[in-house]
Short mmCIF file of C-alpha atoms in Angstrom, two decimals:
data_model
loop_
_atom_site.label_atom_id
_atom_site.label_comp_id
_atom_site.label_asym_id
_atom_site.label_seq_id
_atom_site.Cartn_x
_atom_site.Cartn_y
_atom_site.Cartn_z
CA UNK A 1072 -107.28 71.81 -95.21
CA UNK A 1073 -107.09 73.33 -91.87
CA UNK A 1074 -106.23 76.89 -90.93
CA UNK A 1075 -105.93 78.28 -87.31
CA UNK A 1076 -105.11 81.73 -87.33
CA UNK A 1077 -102.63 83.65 -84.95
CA UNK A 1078 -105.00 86.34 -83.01
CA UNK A 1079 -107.45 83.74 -81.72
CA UNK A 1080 -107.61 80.08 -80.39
CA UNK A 1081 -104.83 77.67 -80.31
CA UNK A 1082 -102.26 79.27 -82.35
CA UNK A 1083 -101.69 82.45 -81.28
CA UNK A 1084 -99.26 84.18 -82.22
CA UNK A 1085 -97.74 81.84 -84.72
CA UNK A 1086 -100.81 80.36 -86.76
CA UNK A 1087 -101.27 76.74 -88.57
CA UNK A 1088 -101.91 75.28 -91.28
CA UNK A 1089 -102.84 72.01 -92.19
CA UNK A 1090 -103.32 69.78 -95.40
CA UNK A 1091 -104.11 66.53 -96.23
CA UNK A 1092 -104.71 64.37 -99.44
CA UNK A 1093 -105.66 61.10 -100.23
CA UNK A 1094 -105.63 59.48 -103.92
CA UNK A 1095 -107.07 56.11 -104.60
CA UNK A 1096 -106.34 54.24 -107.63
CA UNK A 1097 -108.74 50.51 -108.28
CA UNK A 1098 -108.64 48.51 -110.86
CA UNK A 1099 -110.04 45.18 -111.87
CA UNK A 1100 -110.03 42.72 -114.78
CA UNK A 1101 -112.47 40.05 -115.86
CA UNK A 1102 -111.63 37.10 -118.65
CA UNK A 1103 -114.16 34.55 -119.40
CA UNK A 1104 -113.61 31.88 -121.67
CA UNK A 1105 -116.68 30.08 -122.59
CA UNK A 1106 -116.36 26.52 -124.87
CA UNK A 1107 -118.87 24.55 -126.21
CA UNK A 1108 -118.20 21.00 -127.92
CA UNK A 1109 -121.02 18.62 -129.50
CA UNK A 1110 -119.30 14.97 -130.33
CA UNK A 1111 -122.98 13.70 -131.25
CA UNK A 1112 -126.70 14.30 -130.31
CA UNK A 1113 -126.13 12.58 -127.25
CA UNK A 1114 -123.00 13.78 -125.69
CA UNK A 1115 -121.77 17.40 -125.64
CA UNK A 1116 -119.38 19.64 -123.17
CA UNK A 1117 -119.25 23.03 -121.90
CA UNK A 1118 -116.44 24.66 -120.62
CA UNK A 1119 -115.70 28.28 -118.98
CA UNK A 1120 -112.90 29.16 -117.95
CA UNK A 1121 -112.52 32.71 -116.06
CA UNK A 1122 -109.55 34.71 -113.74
CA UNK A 1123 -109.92 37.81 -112.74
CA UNK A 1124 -107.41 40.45 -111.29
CA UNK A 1125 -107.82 43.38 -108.50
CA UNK A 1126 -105.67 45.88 -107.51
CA UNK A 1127 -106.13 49.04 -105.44
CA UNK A 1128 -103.08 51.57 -104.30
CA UNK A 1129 -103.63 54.13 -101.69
CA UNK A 1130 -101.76 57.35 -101.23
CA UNK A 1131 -101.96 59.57 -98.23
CA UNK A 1132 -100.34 62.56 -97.65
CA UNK A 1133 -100.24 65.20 -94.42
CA UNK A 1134 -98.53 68.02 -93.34
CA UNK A 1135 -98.54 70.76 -91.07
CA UNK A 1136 -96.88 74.30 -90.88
CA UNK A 1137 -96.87 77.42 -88.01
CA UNK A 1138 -95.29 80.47 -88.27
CA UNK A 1139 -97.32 82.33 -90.74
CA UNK A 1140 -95.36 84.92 -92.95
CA UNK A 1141 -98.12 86.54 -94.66
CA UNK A 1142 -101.68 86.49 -92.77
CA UNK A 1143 -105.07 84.70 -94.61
CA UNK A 1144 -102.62 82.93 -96.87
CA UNK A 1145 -103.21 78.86 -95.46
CA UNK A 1146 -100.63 77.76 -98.39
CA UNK A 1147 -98.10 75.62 -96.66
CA UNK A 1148 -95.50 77.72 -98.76
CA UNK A 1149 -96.33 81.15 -96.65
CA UNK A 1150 -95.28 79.24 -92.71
CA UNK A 1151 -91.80 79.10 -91.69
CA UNK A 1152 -91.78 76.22 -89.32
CA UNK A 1153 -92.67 71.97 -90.02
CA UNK A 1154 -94.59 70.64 -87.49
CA UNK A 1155 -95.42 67.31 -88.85
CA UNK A 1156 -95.04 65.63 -92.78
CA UNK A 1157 -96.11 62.02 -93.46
CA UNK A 1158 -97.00 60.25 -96.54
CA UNK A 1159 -97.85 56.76 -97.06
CA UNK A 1160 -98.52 54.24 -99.80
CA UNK A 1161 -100.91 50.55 -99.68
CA UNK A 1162 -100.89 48.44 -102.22
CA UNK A 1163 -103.07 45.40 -102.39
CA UNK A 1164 -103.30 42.93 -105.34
CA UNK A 1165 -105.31 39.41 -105.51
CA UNK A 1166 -106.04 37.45 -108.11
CA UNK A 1167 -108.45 34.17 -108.57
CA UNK A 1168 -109.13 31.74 -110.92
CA UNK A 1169 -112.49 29.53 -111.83
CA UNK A 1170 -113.43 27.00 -113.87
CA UNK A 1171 -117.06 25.08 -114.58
#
């Protein structure tokens, strides 16, 4: 959050406000599958199996406001005029699989 206010700096006379926000969501998943298999007391197998999953998603958001209404209030809802809005969105997603 950024505020510049409208008697000093900048922004005079209008004032600015700024906010930004940024929500990450991660997940991952593990599976292991572990078998074991004795035929005699000479010959035996073991097997694992495994896959795992990741995933993140990224949201952004940013926006910018002048033209304060009521002063010392930095709420986007109190300035009259949009300077900038942007939002964006990533998603990533991979997945692998093993064996031994």
């Amino acid at each position: 959050q950024f505020y510049g206010n409208p008697y000093v700096g900048d922004y005079i006379p209008v004032g600015r406000a700024t906010k930004s926000a940024n929500f990450d969501i991660t997940t991952n998943f593990n599976q292991l599958i572990n078998y074991s298999l004795d035929l005699d007391s000479r010959n035996s197998f073991d097997i694992l199996l495994g896959h795992e999953s990741y995933g993140i998603k990224n949201n952004d958001f940013n926006a910018a406001k002048t033209g304060y209404i009521v002063l010392d209030n930095p709420v986007l809802d109190n300035y009259t005029t949009i300077v900038s809005a942007n939002s964006q969105i990533d998603r990533y997603k991979t997945e692998g699989y093993f064996s031994r």
